[in-house]
PDB file of C-alpha atoms in Angstrom:
ATOM      1  CA  MET A   1      36.818 -12.049  -9.129  1.00 93.00           C
ATOM      2  CA  LYS A   2      36.160 -11.369  -5.447  1.00 96.00           C
ATOM      3  CA  ILE A   3      37.840 -13.063  -2.480  1.00 98.00           C
ATOM      4  CA  ILE A   4      36.727 -12.289   1.074  1.00 98.00           C
ATOM      5  CA  ALA A   5      38.884 -13.032   4.115  1.00 98.00           C
ATOM      6  CA  LEU A   6      37.258 -13.559   7.507  1.00 98.00           C
ATOM      7  CA  ASN A   7      39.432 -12.820  10.523  1.00 98.00           C
ATOM      8  CA  GLY A   8      38.082 -14.861  13.417  1.00 97.00           C
ATOM      9  CA  SER A   9      40.731 -13.535  15.803  1.00 97.00           C
ATOM     10  CA  PRO A  10      40.048 -10.723  18.294  1.00 97.00           C
ATOM     11  CA  ARG A  11      43.622  -9.476  17.806  1.00 95.00           C
ATOM     12  CA  LYS A  12      44.300  -7.191  14.875  1.00 95.00           C
ATOM     13  CA  GLY A  13      47.826  -7.087  13.536  1.00 94.00           C
ATOM     14  CA  TRP A  14      48.820 -10.439  15.000  1.00 96.00           C
ATOM     15  CA  ASN A  15      49.405 -13.919  13.610  1.00 97.00           C
ATOM     16  CA  THR A  16      46.010 -14.725  12.104  1.00 98.00           C
ATOM     17  CA  HIS A  17      45.537 -11.243  10.671  1.00 98.00           C
ATOM     18  CA  GLN A  18      49.020 -11.305   9.121  1.00 98.00           C
ATOM     19  CA  MET A  19      48.408 -14.716   7.564  1.00 98.00           C
ATOM     20  CA  LEU A  20      45.174 -13.505   5.993  1.00 98.00           C
ATOM     21  CA  GLU A  21      46.817 -10.369   4.652  1.00 98.00           C
ATOM     22  CA  ALA A  22      49.564 -12.510   3.089  1.00 98.00           C
ATOM     23  CA  PHE A  23      46.925 -14.752   1.493  1.00 98.00           C
ATOM     24  CA  LEU A  24      45.154 -11.759  -0.053  1.00 98.00           C
ATOM     25  CA  GLU A  25      48.482 -10.311  -1.167  1.00 97.00           C
ATOM     26  CA  GLY A  26      49.158 -13.548  -3.036  1.00 97.00           C
ATOM     27  CA  ALA A  27      45.709 -13.441  -4.624  1.00 97.00           C
ATOM     28  CA  ARG A  28      46.286  -9.919  -5.930  1.00 96.00           C
ATOM     29  CA  ALA A  29      49.750 -10.869  -7.165  1.00 96.00           C
ATOM     30  CA  ALA A  30      48.255 -13.739  -9.177  1.00 95.00           C
ATOM     31  CA  ASP A  31      45.777 -11.415 -10.884  1.00 93.00           C
ATOM     32  CA  ALA A  32      45.865  -7.657 -10.450  1.00 90.00           C
ATOM     33  CA  GLY A  33      42.157  -7.544 -11.198  1.00 91.00           C
ATOM     34  CA  THR A  34      41.279  -9.625  -8.151  1.00 95.00           C
ATOM     35  CA  GLU A  35      39.156  -7.722  -5.645  1.00 96.00           C
ATOM     36  CA  THR A  36      39.885  -8.599  -2.023  1.00 98.00           C
ATOM     37  CA  GLU A  37      38.286  -7.686   1.276  1.00 98.00           C
ATOM     38  CA  LEU A  38      39.260  -8.509   4.848  1.00 98.00           C
ATOM     39  CA  VAL A  39      36.535  -8.534   7.499  1.00 98.00           C
ATOM     40  CA  HIS A  40      37.322  -8.520  11.220  1.00 98.00           C
ATOM     41  CA  LEU A  41      34.481 -10.532  12.716  1.00 98.00           C
ATOM     42  CA  PHE A  42      34.974  -9.057  16.176  1.00 97.00           C
ATOM     43  CA  ASP A  43      34.024  -5.659  14.722  1.00 97.00           C
ATOM     44  CA  LEU A  44      30.526  -6.969  13.933  1.00 97.00           C
ATOM     45  CA  SER A  45      27.582  -7.628  16.228  1.00 96.00           C
ATOM     46  CA  TYR A  46      25.854 -10.933  15.508  1.00 96.00           C
ATOM     47  CA  THR A  47      25.151 -14.376  16.916  1.00 95.00           C
ATOM     48  CA  GLY A  48      25.182 -17.891  15.576  1.00 95.00           C
ATOM     49  CA  CYS A  49      22.105 -19.423  13.981  1.00 95.00           C
ATOM     50  CA  ARG A  50      18.862 -18.542  15.837  1.00 94.00           C
ATOM     51  CA  SER A  51      16.887 -21.481  14.372  1.00 93.00           C
ATOM     52  CA  CYS A  52      14.193 -19.129  13.134  1.00 93.00           C
ATOM     53  CA  PHE A  53      13.900 -21.318  10.001  1.00 93.00           C
ATOM     54  CA  ALA A  54      12.992 -18.360   7.797  1.00 93.00           C
ATOM     55  CA  CYS A  55      15.491 -19.824   5.332  1.00 93.00           C
ATOM     56  CA  LYS A  56      13.361 -22.994   5.085  1.00 93.00           C
ATOM     57  CA  ARG A  57       9.827 -21.521   4.777  1.00 92.00           C
ATOM     58  CA  LYS A  58       7.858 -22.734   1.738  1.00 89.00           C
ATOM     59  CA  GLY A  59       7.508 -19.846  -0.663  1.00 87.00           C
ATOM     60  CA  GLY A  60       9.119 -17.535   1.874  1.00 85.00           C
ATOM     61  CA  PRO A  61      10.978 -14.414   0.732  1.00 90.00           C
ATOM     62  CA  SER A  62      14.117 -15.624   2.516  1.00 90.00           C
ATOM     63  CA  TYR A  63      14.139 -19.219   1.320  1.00 94.00           C
ATOM     64  CA  GLY A  64      17.743 -20.367   0.978  1.00 92.00           C
ATOM     65  CA  ARG A  65      19.292 -17.342   2.654  1.00 92.00           C
ATOM     66  CA  CYS A  66      19.709 -16.043   6.195  1.00 94.00           C
ATOM     67  CA  ALA A  67      17.191 -13.327   7.015  1.00 89.00           C
ATOM     68  CA  TYR A  68      18.042 -12.587  10.636  1.00 93.00           C
ATOM     69  CA  PRO A  69      18.509  -8.790  10.924  1.00 93.00           C
ATOM     70  CA  ASP A  70      21.820  -8.319  12.693  1.00 95.00           C
ATOM     71  CA  GLY A  71      25.399  -7.369  11.897  1.00 94.00           C
ATOM     72  CA  ALA A  72      26.105 -10.483   9.822  1.00 95.00           C
ATOM     73  CA  ARG A  73      23.348 -10.019   7.261  1.00 93.00           C
ATOM     74  CA  GLU A  74      25.206  -7.891   4.705  1.00 94.00           C
ATOM     75  CA  LEU A  75      28.379  -9.942   5.082  1.00 97.00           C
ATOM     76  CA  LEU A  76      26.488 -13.190   4.431  1.00 96.00           C
ATOM     77  CA  ALA A  77      25.063 -11.757   1.214  1.00 94.00           C
ATOM     78  CA  ALA A  78      28.553 -10.700   0.131  1.00 96.00           C
ATOM     79  CA  LEU A  79      29.967 -14.156   0.886  1.00 96.00           C
ATOM     80  CA  ALA A  80      27.249 -15.825  -1.188  1.00 94.00           C
ATOM     81  CA  ALA A  81      28.238 -13.647  -4.153  1.00 94.00           C
ATOM     82  CA  ALA A  82      32.012 -14.073  -3.715  1.00 96.00           C
ATOM     83  CA  ASP A  83      34.235 -16.387  -5.719  1.00 96.00           C
ATOM     84  CA  GLY A  84      36.479 -17.340  -2.801  1.00 97.00           C
ATOM     85  CA  ILE A  85      36.424 -17.299   0.988  1.00 98.00           C
ATOM     86  CA  VAL A  86      39.434 -17.622   3.284  1.00 98.00           C
ATOM     87  CA  CYS A  87      38.819 -18.034   7.006  1.00 98.00           C
ATOM     88  CA  GLY A  88      41.454 -17.427   9.646  1.00 98.00           C
ATOM     89  CA  SER A  89      41.232 -18.355  13.289  1.00 98.00           C
ATOM     90  CA  PRO A  90      43.427 -18.974  16.286  1.00 98.00           C
ATOM     91  CA  ILE A  91      42.692 -22.300  17.920  1.00 97.00           C
ATOM     92  CA  TYR A  92      40.894 -21.993  21.243  1.00 96.00           C
ATOM     93  CA  PHE A  93      40.273 -25.256  23.109  1.00 93.00           C
ATOM     94  CA  HIS A  94      40.970 -27.364  19.999  1.00 94.00           C
ATOM     95  CA  ASP A  95      38.584 -25.421  17.735  1.00 95.00           C
ATOM     96  CA  ILE A  96      37.996 -22.193  15.823  1.00 97.00           C
ATOM     97  CA  THR A  97      36.773 -19.133  17.710  1.00 98.00           C
ATOM     98  CA  ALA A  98      33.126 -18.706  18.602  1.00 97.00           C
ATOM     99  CA  GLN A  99      32.855 -15.693  16.289  1.00 97.00           C
ATOM    100  CA  LEU A 100      33.957 -17.653  13.231  1.00 98.00           C
ATOM    101  CA  ARG A 101      31.886 -20.670  14.217  1.00 97.00           C
ATOM    102  CA  GLY A 102      28.761 -18.515  14.587  1.00 97.00           C
ATOM    103  CA  LEU A 103      29.292 -16.846  11.228  1.00 97.00           C
ATOM    104  CA  LEU A 104      29.793 -20.192   9.489  1.00 97.00           C
ATOM    105  CA  GLU A 105      26.583 -21.543  11.030  1.00 97.00           C
ATOM    106  CA  ARG A 106      24.784 -18.610   9.462  1.00 96.00           C
ATOM    107  CA  LEU A 107      26.534 -19.172   6.125  1.00 97.00           C
ATOM    108  CA  PHE A 108      26.068 -22.935   5.799  1.00 96.00           C
ATOM    109  CA  PHE A 109      22.618 -23.607   7.223  1.00 95.00           C
ATOM    110  CA  PRO A 110      20.456 -21.623   4.756  1.00 95.00           C
ATOM    111  CA  PHE A 111      22.148 -23.423   1.859  1.00 95.00           C
ATOM    112  CA  HIS A 112      21.400 -26.902   3.242  1.00 93.00           C
ATOM    113  CA  SER A 113      18.221 -28.162   1.636  1.00 92.00           C
ATOM    114  CA  PHE A 114      15.654 -30.148   3.594  1.00 91.00           C
ATOM    115  CA  ARG A 115      14.013 -31.340   0.379  1.00 89.00           C
ATOM    116  CA  ALA A 116      14.452 -35.048  -0.355  1.00 88.00           C
ATOM    117  CA  GLY A 117      17.046 -35.625  -3.059  1.00 83.00           C
ATOM    118  CA  GLU A 118      18.420 -32.092  -2.908  1.00 82.00           C
ATOM    119  CA  THR A 119      21.649 -31.080  -1.199  1.00 85.00           C
ATOM    120  CA  THR A 120      22.959 -27.558  -1.535  1.00 91.00           C
ATOM    121  CA  LEU A 121      21.112 -24.340  -2.335  1.00 91.00           C
ATOM    122  CA  ALA A 122      24.328 -22.363  -2.699  1.00 92.00           C
ATOM    123  CA  PRO A 123      24.105 -20.102  -5.756  1.00 91.00           C
ATOM    124  CA  LYS A 124      27.396 -21.402  -7.175  1.00 90.00           C
ATOM    125  CA  PRO A 125      30.467 -23.437  -6.275  1.00 92.00           C
ATOM    126  CA  LEU A 126      33.263 -21.438  -4.712  1.00 94.00           C
ATOM    127  CA  ARG A 127      36.797 -21.950  -3.485  1.00 96.00           C
ATOM    128  CA  SER A 128      37.751 -21.720   0.169  1.00 97.00           C
ATOM    129  CA  ALA A 129      40.698 -21.936   2.529  1.00 98.00           C
ATOM    130  CA  MET A 130      41.145 -22.309   6.279  1.00 98.00           C
ATOM    131  CA  ILE A 131      44.102 -20.761   8.098  1.00 98.00           C
ATOM    132  CA  TYR A 132      44.739 -21.919  11.660  1.00 98.00           C
ATOM    133  CA  THR A 133      47.203 -20.326  14.089  1.00 98.00           C
ATOM    134  CA  MET A 134      48.129 -21.864  17.425  1.00 96.00           C
ATOM    135  CA  ASN A 135      50.693 -21.939  20.247  1.00 93.00           C
ATOM    136  CA  VAL A 136      51.255 -25.687  20.202  1.00 93.00           C
ATOM    137  CA  THR A 137      53.812 -27.361  17.979  1.00 93.00           C
ATOM    138  CA  GLU A 138      52.783 -29.326  14.900  1.00 95.00           C
ATOM    139  CA  GLU A 139      53.566 -32.565  16.734  1.00 95.00           C
ATOM    140  CA  GLU A 140      51.368 -31.541  19.684  1.00 95.00           C
ATOM    141  CA  MET A 141      48.605 -30.424  17.315  1.00 95.00           C
ATOM    142  CA  ARG A 142      48.478 -33.784  15.586  1.00 96.00           C
ATOM    143  CA  ALA A 143      48.784 -35.770  18.831  1.00 95.00           C
ATOM    144  CA  ALA A 144      45.824 -33.838  20.249  1.00 94.00           C
ATOM    145  CA  GLY A 145      43.705 -34.571  17.177  1.00 94.00           C
ATOM    146  CA  TYR A 146      43.225 -31.012  15.967  1.00 96.00           C
ATOM    147  CA  PRO A 147      43.000 -31.963  12.271  1.00 95.00           C
ATOM    148  CA  GLN A 148      40.311 -34.540  12.981  1.00 95.00           C
ATOM    149  CA  ASN A 149      38.331 -32.118  15.121  1.00 94.00           C
ATOM    150  CA  LEU A 150      38.543 -29.332  12.547  1.00 96.00           C
ATOM    151  CA  ALA A 151      37.641 -31.644   9.663  1.00 95.00           C
ATOM    152  CA  THR A 152      33.917 -31.442  10.434  1.00 94.00           C
ATOM    153  CA  THR A 153      33.732 -27.728   9.688  1.00 95.00           C
ATOM    154  CA  GLU A 154      35.997 -28.172   6.670  1.00 96.00           C
ATOM    155  CA  GLY A 155      33.639 -30.835   5.359  1.00 95.00           C
ATOM    156  CA  TYR A 156      30.751 -28.384   5.327  1.00 94.00           C
ATOM    157  CA  PHE A 157      32.665 -26.202   2.878  1.00 95.00           C
ATOM    158  CA  SER A 158      32.950 -29.215   0.574  1.00 94.00           C
ATOM    159  CA  TYR A 159      29.290 -30.178   1.012  1.00 93.00           C
ATOM    160  CA  THR A 160      27.957 -26.657   0.576  1.00 94.00           C
ATOM    161  CA  PHE A 161      30.221 -25.185  -2.091  1.00 94.00           C
ATOM    162  CA  GLY A 162      31.538 -28.188  -3.985  1.00 92.00           C
ATOM    163  CA  HIS A 163      35.246 -27.946  -3.183  1.00 95.00           C
ATOM    164  CA  PRO A 164      37.302 -28.901  -0.108  1.00 95.00           C
ATOM    165  CA  PRO A 165      39.098 -25.973   1.520  1.00 97.00           C
ATOM    166  CA  ALA A 166      42.830 -25.507   1.289  1.00 97.00           C
ATOM    167  CA  LEU A 167      44.398 -25.886   4.751  1.00 98.00           C
ATOM    168  CA  LEU A 168      47.234 -23.928   6.333  1.00 98.00           C
ATOM    169  CA  TYR A 169      48.627 -24.325   9.858  1.00 97.00           C
ATOM    170  CA  ALA A 170      50.885 -21.848  11.647  1.00 97.00           C
ATOM    171  CA  CYS A 171      52.117 -23.658  14.763  1.00 96.00           C
ATOM    172  CA  ASP A 172      54.125 -22.658  17.833  1.00 95.00           C
ATOM    173  CA  THR A 173      53.375 -18.977  17.265  1.00 96.00           C
ATOM    174  CA  TRP A 174      54.659 -15.870  19.061  1.00 91.00           C
ATOM    175  CA  GLU A 175      51.838 -14.867  21.428  1.00 92.00           C
ATOM    176  CA  PHE A 176      52.933 -11.814  23.451  1.00 89.00           C
ATOM    177  CA  SER A 177      54.906  -8.715  22.538  1.00 88.00           C
ATOM    178  CA  ASP A 178      56.609  -8.991  25.953  1.00 86.00           C
ATOM    179  CA  TYR A 179      56.495 -12.381  27.678  1.00 89.00           C
ATOM    180  CA  SER A 180      57.854 -10.898  30.916  1.00 86.00           C
ATOM    181  CA  LEU A 181      54.515  -9.187  31.547  1.00 89.00           C
ATOM    182  CA  TYR A 182      52.604 -12.455  31.782  1.00 88.00           C
ATOM    183  CA  GLU A 183      52.603 -15.627  33.847  1.00 90.00           C
ATOM    184  CA  ALA A 184      53.654 -17.806  30.938  1.00 88.00           C
ATOM    185  CA  SER A 185      56.676 -19.761  32.146  1.00 87.00           C
ATOM    186  CA  ILE A 186      55.596 -22.911  30.283  1.00 88.00           C
ATOM    187  CA  TRP A 187      56.958 -21.190  27.157  1.00 88.00           C
ATOM    188  CA  ASP A 188      60.626 -20.606  26.429  1.00 89.00           C
ATOM    189  CA  GLU A 189      60.599 -17.003  25.236  1.00 90.00           C
ATOM    190  CA  ALA A 190      63.944 -17.254  23.450  1.00 90.00           C
ATOM    191  CA  ALA A 191      62.849 -20.389  21.608  1.00 90.00           C
ATOM    192  CA  LYS A 192      59.554 -18.741  20.724  1.00 91.00           C
ATOM    193  CA  TRP A 193      61.375 -15.726  19.307  1.00 93.00           C
ATOM    194  CA  ARG A 194      63.703 -17.904  17.215  1.00 93.00           C
ATOM    195  CA  ARG A 195      60.683 -19.715  15.872  1.00 92.00           C
ATOM    196  CA  ARG A 196      59.053 -16.383  15.081  1.00 93.00           C
ATOM    197  CA  GLN A 197      62.098 -15.216  13.144  1.00 95.00           C
ATOM    198  CA  GLU A 198      62.733 -18.477  11.306  1.00 95.00           C
ATOM    199  CA  GLN A 199      59.372 -20.169  10.728  1.00 95.00           C
ATOM    200  CA  PHE A 200      56.705 -17.480  10.609  1.00 96.00           C
ATOM    201  CA  PRO A 201      58.118 -15.925   7.400  1.00 97.00           C
ATOM    202  CA  ARG A 202      57.738 -19.383   5.837  1.00 97.00           C
ATOM    203  CA  ASP A 203      54.154 -19.552   7.086  1.00 98.00           C
ATOM    204  CA  LEU A 204      53.443 -16.176   5.494  1.00 98.00           C
ATOM    205  CA  ALA A 205      55.020 -17.346   2.240  1.00 98.00           C
ATOM    206  CA  ALA A 206      52.798 -20.427   2.297  1.00 98.00           C
ATOM    207  CA  ALA A 207      49.756 -18.193   2.787  1.00 98.00           C
ATOM    208  CA  ARG A 208      50.782 -16.039  -0.201  1.00 98.00           C
ATOM    209  CA  ALA A 209      51.202 -19.153  -2.316  1.00 98.00           C
ATOM    210  CA  ALA A 210      47.771 -20.401  -1.228  1.00 97.00           C
ATOM    211  CA  GLY A 211      46.224 -17.080  -2.239  1.00 97.00           C
ATOM    212  CA  MET A 212      47.800 -17.364  -5.679  1.00 97.00           C
ATOM    213  CA  GLU A 213      46.580 -20.936  -5.991  1.00 97.00           C
ATOM    214  CA  MET A 214      43.014 -19.946  -5.117  1.00 97.00           C
ATOM    215  CA  VAL A 215      43.000 -17.368  -7.910  1.00 96.00           C
ATOM    216  CA  ARG A 216      44.315 -19.952 -10.377  1.00 95.00           C
ATOM    217  CA  ALA A 217      41.625 -22.431  -9.303  1.00 95.00           C
ATOM    218  CA  ILE A 218      38.864 -19.845  -9.636  1.00 95.00           C
ATOM    219  CA  SER A 219      40.164 -18.892 -13.090  1.00 92.00           C
ATOM    220  CA  ILE A 220      39.902 -22.536 -14.155  1.00 89.00           C
ATOM    221  CA  ASP A 221      36.414 -22.848 -12.652  1.00 84.00           C
ATOM    222  CA  HIS A 222      35.219 -19.660 -14.357  1.00 80.00           C
ATOM    223  CA  PRO A 223      37.308 -19.004 -17.478  1.00 75.00           C
ATOM    224  CA  ALA A 224      36.933 -15.556 -18.979  1.00 66.00           C
TER     225      ALA A 224
END
């Protein structure tokens, strides 16, 4: 069993990265034989879909898979062969980061069939999860319509791979190591720190539990 985590954040060691690590920790705890990998997307050089349509050419050697030769190519092949994918992203302007969005374009589009009566060309169903981290509170997130906006991308996981993604939100997160260095007076640093100490451990625990649940679901999908 292989689960790949995609870190769509440019910041290593911070909220999104920690949530993904907790998720993978939970997956390994559920089954010691689970292989996990975490990929930092900002370490790779690639773009979103180029609309070259090599993945749609009749009889083409790249039918149903992305053939564009850049830094995403090997990762896309690994994702197609994985049993589970967990994506993590901070929310920028009500959406996932451009790096994660571009990678998902490259993942989804080759598997979407243009043949009448055919839907997905994905080699197999797989399980997925989306982890979102953000500065706003849960109440502000819902009032601003984040879940509705993010649902479109989530729906493509269901359409392409046969299962809806598990969803985790870490809200009102700790953003700076030292708030005094930044013009950020809209935040109450003391309140942010209390939140960090009290709520973020719960968020990490939820991520671990989600990782364990993904392994259980995969085991049911593909019994030994």
